[in-house]
């Protein structure tokens, strides 16, 4: 996988379940009991122990995040966050999506995590348009990293080529910024 971007923000194209990082972020639903898309892939790769731990987490509100172990994944931890369903953009979606990235990074920092990988939260089943979602992801992570030493590195993991190109352009644009 080819990584692009500035020192602490990177983008790769591929399957997030294969990454050897301290934590991968899951685009979950509020039950935290699994689903399709990246959530299904993470639970399949992590094994049933992940679902067992998720049952103890008490669900998760939209815009918030919870942390678990990674079990059979190469990643040590999974940070489960719940993105907003796209309802046209006037229902607080942008604030909720930014909150997903911020809360995930706060949990990572509190756990002493150095490297975190994010999927493109809400842009699959939840229907968030990819361009504004990418801008929110990059802006929120960049400003968090500017204010915190941990995590040291954030990797955006794009499943498709179009998302990869979007993130690559957004990261190149911001190069030189903190
Ligand atoms: N690695 C990286 N990205 C992936 C992978 C993967 N293995 N698989 C899919 N994606 P989605 P949402 C991308 O639908 O929109 C679930 O059922 C995918 O191409 O997984 O936040 C949950 O339980 C897209 O860009 O998440 C919820 O009910 C991105 O991951 C609901 O879907 C997010 O797509 C959450 O919907």
PDB file of C-alpha atoms and ligand atoms in Angstrom:
ATOM      1  CA  UNK A   1       0.000   0.000   0.000  1.00  0.00           C
ATOM      2  CA  UNK A   2       1.302   3.413  -0.965  1.00  0.00           C
ATOM      3  CA  UNK A   3       1.059   6.151   1.666  1.00  0.00           C
ATOM      4  CA  UNK A   4       0.774   9.827   0.777  1.00  0.00           C
ATOM      5  CA  UNK A   5       0.551  12.953   2.854  1.00  0.00           C
ATOM      6  CA  UNK A   6       2.465  15.068   5.297  1.00  0.00           C
ATOM      7  CA  UNK A   7       4.422  13.812   8.291  1.00  0.00           C
ATOM      8  CA  UNK A   8       1.559  12.931  10.686  1.00  0.00           C
ATOM      9  CA  UNK A   9      -1.442  12.568   8.304  1.00  0.00           C
ATOM     10  CA  UNK A  10      -1.327   9.813   5.693  1.00  0.00           C
ATOM     11  CA  UNK A  11      -3.668   8.165   3.220  1.00  0.00           C
ATOM     12  CA  UNK A  12      -3.583   4.602   1.942  1.00  0.00           C
ATOM     13  CA  UNK A  13      -5.947   2.623  -0.248  1.00  0.00           C
ATOM     14  CA  UNK A  14      -6.900  -0.796   1.075  1.00  0.00           C
ATOM     15  CA  UNK A  15      -8.614  -2.905   3.713  1.00  0.00           C
ATOM     16  CA  UNK A  16      -8.400  -1.402   7.205  1.00  0.00           C
ATOM     17  CA  UNK A  17      -8.557  -4.846   8.864  1.00  0.00           C
ATOM     18  CA  UNK A  18      -5.067  -5.675   7.553  1.00  0.00           C
ATOM     19  CA  UNK A  19      -3.282  -2.714   9.142  1.00  0.00           C
ATOM     20  CA  UNK A  20      -0.729  -3.180  11.892  1.00  0.00           C
ATOM     21  CA  UNK A  21      -1.397  -0.022  13.893  1.00  0.00           C
ATOM     22  CA  UNK A  22      -2.206   0.678  17.539  1.00  0.00           C
ATOM     23  CA  UNK A  23      -5.892   1.267  16.758  1.00  0.00           C
ATOM     24  CA  UNK A  24      -8.293   1.068  13.841  1.00  0.00           C
ATOM     25  CA  UNK A  25     -11.548   2.996  13.961  1.00  0.00           C
ATOM     26  CA  UNK A  26     -14.814   1.227  13.215  1.00  0.00           C
ATOM     27  CA  UNK A  27     -17.755   2.987  11.530  1.00  0.00           C
ATOM     28  CA  UNK A  28     -20.301   1.265  13.759  1.00  0.00           C
ATOM     29  CA  UNK A  29     -23.975   1.764  14.609  1.00  0.00           C
ATOM     30  CA  UNK A  30     -25.264   2.771  18.032  1.00  0.00           C
ATOM     31  CA  UNK A  31     -25.821  -0.838  19.160  1.00  0.00           C
ATOM     32  CA  UNK A  32     -22.088  -1.627  18.690  1.00  0.00           C
ATOM     33  CA  UNK A  33     -23.241  -5.175  17.933  1.00  0.00           C
ATOM     34  CA  UNK A  34     -21.971  -5.369  14.366  1.00  0.00           C
ATOM     35  CA  UNK A  35     -23.401  -4.725  10.919  1.00  0.00           C
ATOM     36  CA  UNK A  36     -22.324  -4.581   7.286  1.00  0.00           C
ATOM     37  CA  UNK A  37     -19.597  -2.609   5.518  1.00  0.00           C
ATOM     38  CA  UNK A  38     -16.393  -1.945   7.429  1.00  0.00           C
ATOM     39  CA  UNK A  39     -18.125  -2.900  10.712  1.00  0.00           C
ATOM     40  CA  UNK A  40     -18.846  -6.399   9.379  1.00  0.00           C
ATOM     41  CA  UNK A  41     -15.302  -6.754   8.031  1.00  0.00           C
ATOM     42  CA  UNK A  42     -13.771  -5.725  11.383  1.00  0.00           C
ATOM     43  CA  UNK A  43     -15.935  -8.139  13.395  1.00  0.00           C
ATOM     44  CA  UNK A  44     -15.186 -11.002  10.974  1.00  0.00           C
ATOM     45  CA  UNK A  45     -11.444 -10.379  11.186  1.00  0.00           C
ATOM     46  CA  UNK A  46     -11.370  -9.788  14.966  1.00  0.00           C
ATOM     47  CA  UNK A  47     -13.427 -12.879  15.833  1.00  0.00           C
ATOM     48  CA  UNK A  48     -16.292 -13.438  18.289  1.00  0.00           C
ATOM     49  CA  UNK A  49     -14.346 -12.071  21.283  1.00  0.00           C
ATOM     50  CA  UNK A  50     -14.813  -8.578  19.856  1.00  0.00           C
ATOM     51  CA  UNK A  51     -18.602  -8.924  19.829  1.00  0.00           C
ATOM     52  CA  UNK A  52     -18.467 -10.274  23.384  1.00  0.00           C
ATOM     53  CA  UNK A  53     -16.573  -7.180  24.571  1.00  0.00           C
ATOM     54  CA  UNK A  54     -18.849  -4.874  22.561  1.00  0.00           C
ATOM     55  CA  UNK A  55     -21.850  -6.312  24.434  1.00  0.00           C
ATOM     56  CA  UNK A  56     -20.337  -4.887  27.620  1.00  0.00           C
ATOM     57  CA  UNK A  57     -19.855  -1.351  26.253  1.00  0.00           C
ATOM     58  CA  UNK A  58     -23.483  -0.245  26.539  1.00  0.00           C
ATOM     59  CA  UNK A  59     -23.867   1.060  22.977  1.00  0.00           C
ATOM     60  CA  UNK A  60     -22.649   4.391  21.685  1.00  0.00           C
ATOM     61  CA  UNK A  61     -24.360   7.683  20.799  1.00  0.00           C
ATOM     62  CA  UNK A  62     -23.992   9.235  17.351  1.00  0.00           C
ATOM     63  CA  UNK A  63     -20.848  11.389  17.344  1.00  0.00           C
ATOM     64  CA  UNK A  64     -19.322   9.555  20.311  1.00  0.00           C
ATOM     65  CA  UNK A  65     -16.771   6.696  20.491  1.00  0.00           C
ATOM     66  CA  UNK A  66     -15.873   3.669  22.644  1.00  0.00           C
ATOM     67  CA  UNK A  67     -12.657   1.647  22.740  1.00  0.00           C
ATOM     68  CA  UNK A  68     -12.119  -2.119  22.835  1.00  0.00           C
ATOM     69  CA  UNK A  69      -9.294  -4.567  22.285  1.00  0.00           C
ATOM     70  CA  UNK A  70      -8.509  -5.799  18.751  1.00  0.00           C
ATOM     71  CA  UNK A  71      -8.406  -9.568  19.437  1.00  0.00           C
ATOM     72  CA  UNK A  72      -7.439 -11.410  16.203  1.00  0.00           C
ATOM     73  CA  UNK A  73      -6.776  -8.190  14.290  1.00  0.00           C
ATOM     74  CA  UNK A  74      -3.210  -7.017  13.771  1.00  0.00           C
ATOM     75  CA  UNK A  75      -4.385  -3.759  15.413  1.00  0.00           C
ATOM     76  CA  UNK A  76      -4.189  -3.757  19.240  1.00  0.00           C
ATOM     77  CA  UNK A  77      -7.394  -1.755  19.705  1.00  0.00           C
ATOM     78  CA  UNK A  78     -10.633  -0.914  17.921  1.00  0.00           C
ATOM     79  CA  UNK A  79     -12.215   2.494  18.477  1.00  0.00           C
ATOM     80  CA  UNK A  80     -15.905   2.232  17.641  1.00  0.00           C
ATOM     81  CA  UNK A  81     -17.593   5.432  16.568  1.00  0.00           C
ATOM     82  CA  UNK A  82     -21.092   6.102  15.245  1.00  0.00           C
ATOM     83  CA  UNK A  83     -21.349   8.484  12.320  1.00  0.00           C
ATOM     84  CA  UNK A  84     -24.479  10.445  11.422  1.00  0.00           C
ATOM     85  CA  UNK A  85     -26.932   9.236   8.795  1.00  0.00           C
ATOM     86  CA  UNK A  86     -26.974  11.825   5.986  1.00  0.00           C
ATOM     87  CA  UNK A  87     -30.352  13.601   6.009  1.00  0.00           C
ATOM     88  CA  UNK A  88     -29.574  16.414   3.576  1.00  0.00           C
ATOM     89  CA  UNK A  89     -27.030  18.322   5.658  1.00  0.00           C
ATOM     90  CA  UNK A  90     -29.272  20.496   7.848  1.00  0.00           C
ATOM     91  CA  UNK A  91     -29.623  18.009  10.709  1.00  0.00           C
ATOM     92  CA  UNK A  92     -26.268  18.638  12.394  1.00  0.00           C
ATOM     93  CA  UNK A  93     -24.483  16.021  10.297  1.00  0.00           C
ATOM     94  CA  UNK A  94     -21.234  18.014   9.903  1.00  0.00           C
ATOM     95  CA  UNK A  95     -20.869  18.645  13.655  1.00  0.00           C
ATOM     96  CA  UNK A  96     -21.637  15.004  14.440  1.00  0.00           C
ATOM     97  CA  UNK A  97     -19.140  13.719  11.890  1.00  0.00           C
ATOM     98  CA  UNK A  98     -16.409  16.064  13.220  1.00  0.00           C
ATOM     99  CA  UNK A  99     -17.248  14.830  16.711  1.00  0.00           C
ATOM    100  CA  UNK A 100     -16.666  11.194  15.607  1.00  0.00           C
ATOM    101  CA  UNK A 101     -13.105  12.031  14.559  1.00  0.00           C
ATOM    102  CA  UNK A 102     -12.432  14.206  17.624  1.00  0.00           C
ATOM    103  CA  UNK A 103     -13.816  11.732  20.187  1.00  0.00           C
ATOM    104  CA  UNK A 104     -11.915   8.855  18.551  1.00  0.00           C
ATOM    105  CA  UNK A 105      -8.672  10.837  18.747  1.00  0.00           C
ATOM    106  CA  UNK A 106      -9.377  11.814  22.374  1.00  0.00           C
ATOM    107  CA  UNK A 107      -9.821   8.146  23.326  1.00  0.00           C
ATOM    108  CA  UNK A 108      -6.665   7.229  21.431  1.00  0.00           C
ATOM    109  CA  UNK A 109      -4.652   9.941  23.195  1.00  0.00           C
ATOM    110  CA  UNK A 110      -6.017   8.899  26.603  1.00  0.00           C
ATOM    111  CA  UNK A 111      -4.955   5.283  25.900  1.00  0.00           C
ATOM    112  CA  UNK A 112      -1.439   6.362  24.918  1.00  0.00           C
ATOM    113  CA  UNK A 113      -1.993   5.292  21.312  1.00  0.00           C
ATOM    114  CA  UNK A 114       0.534   6.447  18.713  1.00  0.00           C
ATOM    115  CA  UNK A 115      -0.979   5.322  15.399  1.00  0.00           C
ATOM    116  CA  UNK A 116      -4.687   5.388  14.439  1.00  0.00           C
ATOM    117  CA  UNK A 117      -6.318   4.402  11.155  1.00  0.00           C
ATOM    118  CA  UNK A 118      -9.740   5.756  10.118  1.00  0.00           C
ATOM    119  CA  UNK A 119     -12.142   4.517   7.435  1.00  0.00           C
ATOM    120  CA  UNK A 120     -14.325   7.095   5.621  1.00  0.00           C
ATOM    121  CA  UNK A 121     -16.961   7.261   8.375  1.00  0.00           C
ATOM    122  CA  UNK A 122     -20.633   7.626   7.290  1.00  0.00           C
ATOM    123  CA  UNK A 123     -19.849   7.604   3.547  1.00  0.00           C
ATOM    124  CA  UNK A 124     -21.141   4.082   2.892  1.00  0.00           C
ATOM    125  CA  UNK A 125     -24.541   2.885   4.110  1.00  0.00           C
ATOM    126  CA  UNK A 126     -25.083   6.179   5.982  1.00  0.00           C
ATOM    127  CA  UNK A 127     -24.906   8.157   2.728  1.00  0.00           C
ATOM    128  CA  UNK A 128     -22.687  11.128   3.656  1.00  0.00           C
ATOM    129  CA  UNK A 129     -21.343  12.736   0.438  1.00  0.00           C
ATOM    130  CA  UNK A 130     -17.631  11.898   0.106  1.00  0.00           C
ATOM    131  CA  UNK A 131     -16.261  15.410  -0.563  1.00  0.00           C
ATOM    132  CA  UNK A 132     -17.564  17.216   2.538  1.00  0.00           C
ATOM    133  CA  UNK A 133     -16.899  14.104   4.629  1.00  0.00           C
ATOM    134  CA  UNK A 134     -13.256  14.121   3.502  1.00  0.00           C
ATOM    135  CA  UNK A 135     -12.876  17.843   4.287  1.00  0.00           C
ATOM    136  CA  UNK A 136     -14.278  17.321   7.806  1.00  0.00           C
ATOM    137  CA  UNK A 137     -12.057  14.283   8.429  1.00  0.00           C
ATOM    138  CA  UNK A 138      -8.877  16.042   7.336  1.00  0.00           C
ATOM    139  CA  UNK A 139      -9.629  19.385   9.055  1.00  0.00           C
ATOM    140  CA  UNK A 140     -10.649  17.787  12.355  1.00  0.00           C
ATOM    141  CA  UNK A 141      -7.651  15.435  12.499  1.00  0.00           C
ATOM    142  CA  UNK A 142      -5.213  18.121  11.416  1.00  0.00           C
ATOM    143  CA  UNK A 143      -6.351  20.552  14.089  1.00  0.00           C
ATOM    144  CA  UNK A 144      -6.322  17.825  16.773  1.00  0.00           C
ATOM    145  CA  UNK A 145      -2.769  16.790  15.875  1.00  0.00           C
ATOM    146  CA  UNK A 146      -1.742  20.441  15.955  1.00  0.00           C
ATOM    147  CA  UNK A 147      -2.783  20.581  19.612  1.00  0.00           C
ATOM    148  CA  UNK A 148      -1.758  17.121  20.858  1.00  0.00           C
ATOM    149  CA  UNK A 149       1.390  14.995  20.829  1.00  0.00           C
ATOM    150  CA  UNK A 150      -0.691  11.770  20.655  1.00  0.00           C
ATOM    151  CA  UNK A 151      -1.668  10.158  18.437  1.00  0.00           C
ATOM    152  CA  UNK A 152       1.566  10.692  16.582  1.00  0.00           C
ATOM    153  CA  UNK A 153       0.126   9.543  13.250  1.00  0.00           C
ATOM    154  CA  UNK A 154      -3.314   9.307  11.622  1.00  0.00           C
ATOM    155  CA  UNK A 155      -3.847   7.140   8.544  1.00  0.00           C
ATOM    156  CA  UNK A 156      -6.947   7.553   6.378  1.00  0.00           C
ATOM    157  CA  UNK A 157      -7.769   4.177   4.870  1.00  0.00           C
ATOM    158  CA  UNK A 158      -9.749   4.458   1.657  1.00  0.00           C
ATOM    159  CA  UNK A 159     -11.417   1.371   0.276  1.00  0.00           C
ATOM    160  CA  UNK A 160     -11.994   2.836  -3.180  1.00  0.00           C
ATOM    161  CA  UNK A 161      -9.825   4.738  -5.621  1.00  0.00           C
ATOM    162  CA  UNK A 162     -12.074   7.833  -5.652  1.00  0.00           C
ATOM    163  CA  UNK A 163     -11.844   8.322  -1.897  1.00  0.00           C
ATOM    164  CA  UNK A 164      -8.101   7.772  -2.068  1.00  0.00           C
ATOM    165  CA  UNK A 165      -7.746  10.539  -4.694  1.00  0.00           C
ATOM    166  CA  UNK A 166      -9.963  12.893  -2.653  1.00  0.00           C
ATOM    167  CA  UNK A 167      -7.867  12.452   0.490  1.00  0.00           C
ATOM    168  CA  UNK A 168      -4.617  12.685  -1.409  1.00  0.00           C
ATOM    169  CA  UNK A 169      -5.690  16.041  -2.860  1.00  0.00           C
ATOM    170  CA  UNK A 170      -6.904  17.301   0.539  1.00  0.00           C
ATOM    171  CA  UNK A 171      -3.631  16.334   2.227  1.00  0.00           C
ATOM    172  CA  UNK A 172      -1.454  17.869  -0.479  1.00  0.00           C
ATOM    173  CA  UNK A 173      -3.502  21.095  -0.225  1.00  0.00           C
ATOM    174  CA  UNK A 174      -2.852  21.359   3.478  1.00  0.00           C
ATOM    175  CA  UNK A 175       0.847  20.555   3.365  1.00  0.00           C
ATOM    176  CA  UNK A 176       2.875  23.091   5.276  1.00  0.00           C
ATOM    177  CA  UNK A 177      -0.016  23.559   7.715  1.00  0.00           C
ATOM    178  CA  UNK A 178       0.557  22.127  11.221  1.00  0.00           C
TER     179      UNK A 178
HETATM  180  N1  LIG B   1     -11.605  -1.216   4.951  1.00  0.00           N
HETATM  181  C1  LIG B   1     -11.702   0.117   4.774  1.00  0.00           C
HETATM  182  N2  LIG B   1     -12.842   0.734   4.404  1.00  0.00           N
HETATM  183  C2  LIG B   1     -13.928  -0.038   4.176  1.00  0.00           C
HETATM  184  C3  LIG B   1     -13.925  -1.450   4.333  1.00  0.00           C
HETATM  185  C4  LIG B   1     -12.689  -2.032   4.740  1.00  0.00           C
HETATM  186  N3  LIG B   1     -12.570  -3.356   4.923  1.00  0.00           N
HETATM  187  N4  LIG B   1     -15.151  -1.915   4.039  1.00  0.00           N
HETATM  188  C5  LIG B   1     -15.914  -0.854   3.696  1.00  0.00           C
HETATM  189  N5  LIG B   1     -15.175   0.285   3.773  1.00  0.00           N
HETATM  190  P1  LIG B   1     -19.868   1.782   5.863  1.00  0.00           P
HETATM  191  P2  LIG B   1     -21.197   3.961   7.390  1.00  0.00           P
HETATM  192  C6  LIG B   1     -15.562   1.684   3.521  1.00  0.00           C
HETATM  193  O1  LIG B   1     -21.124   1.510   5.114  1.00  0.00           O
HETATM  194  O2  LIG B   1     -21.554   4.663   6.133  1.00  0.00           O
HETATM  195  C7  LIG B   1     -22.690  -0.731   9.069  1.00  0.00           C
HETATM  196  O3  LIG B   1     -23.677  -1.685   8.813  1.00  0.00           O
HETATM  197  C8  LIG B   1     -16.726   1.949   2.621  1.00  0.00           C
HETATM  198  O4  LIG B   1     -16.329   1.851   1.256  1.00  0.00           O
HETATM  199  O5  LIG B   1     -19.079   0.631   6.351  1.00  0.00           O
HETATM  200  O6  LIG B   1     -20.588   4.755   8.520  1.00  0.00           O
HETATM  201  C9  LIG B   1     -22.681  -0.268  10.512  1.00  0.00           C
HETATM  202  O7  LIG B   1     -23.058  -1.284  11.410  1.00  0.00           O
HETATM  203  C10 LIG B   1     -17.063   3.385   2.996  1.00  0.00           C
HETATM  204  O8  LIG B   1     -16.181   4.298   2.338  1.00  0.00           O
HETATM  205  O9  LIG B   1     -20.152   2.733   7.168  1.00  0.00           O
HETATM  206  C11 LIG B   1     -23.697   0.839  10.479  1.00  0.00           C
HETATM  207  O10 LIG B   1     -25.009   0.347  10.595  1.00  0.00           O
HETATM  208  C12 LIG B   1     -16.717   3.442   4.488  1.00  0.00           C
HETATM  209  O11 LIG B   1     -15.951   2.249   4.764  1.00  0.00           O
HETATM  210  C13 LIG B   1     -23.506   1.467   9.116  1.00  0.00           C
HETATM  211  O12 LIG B   1     -22.973   0.429   8.295  1.00  0.00           O
HETATM  212  C14 LIG B   1     -17.908   3.495   5.420  1.00  0.00           C
HETATM  213  O13 LIG B   1     -18.962   2.690   4.920  1.00  0.00           O
HETATM  214  C15 LIG B   1     -22.528   2.611   9.147  1.00  0.00           C
HETATM  215  O14 LIG B   1     -22.494   3.227   7.891  1.00  0.00           O
END
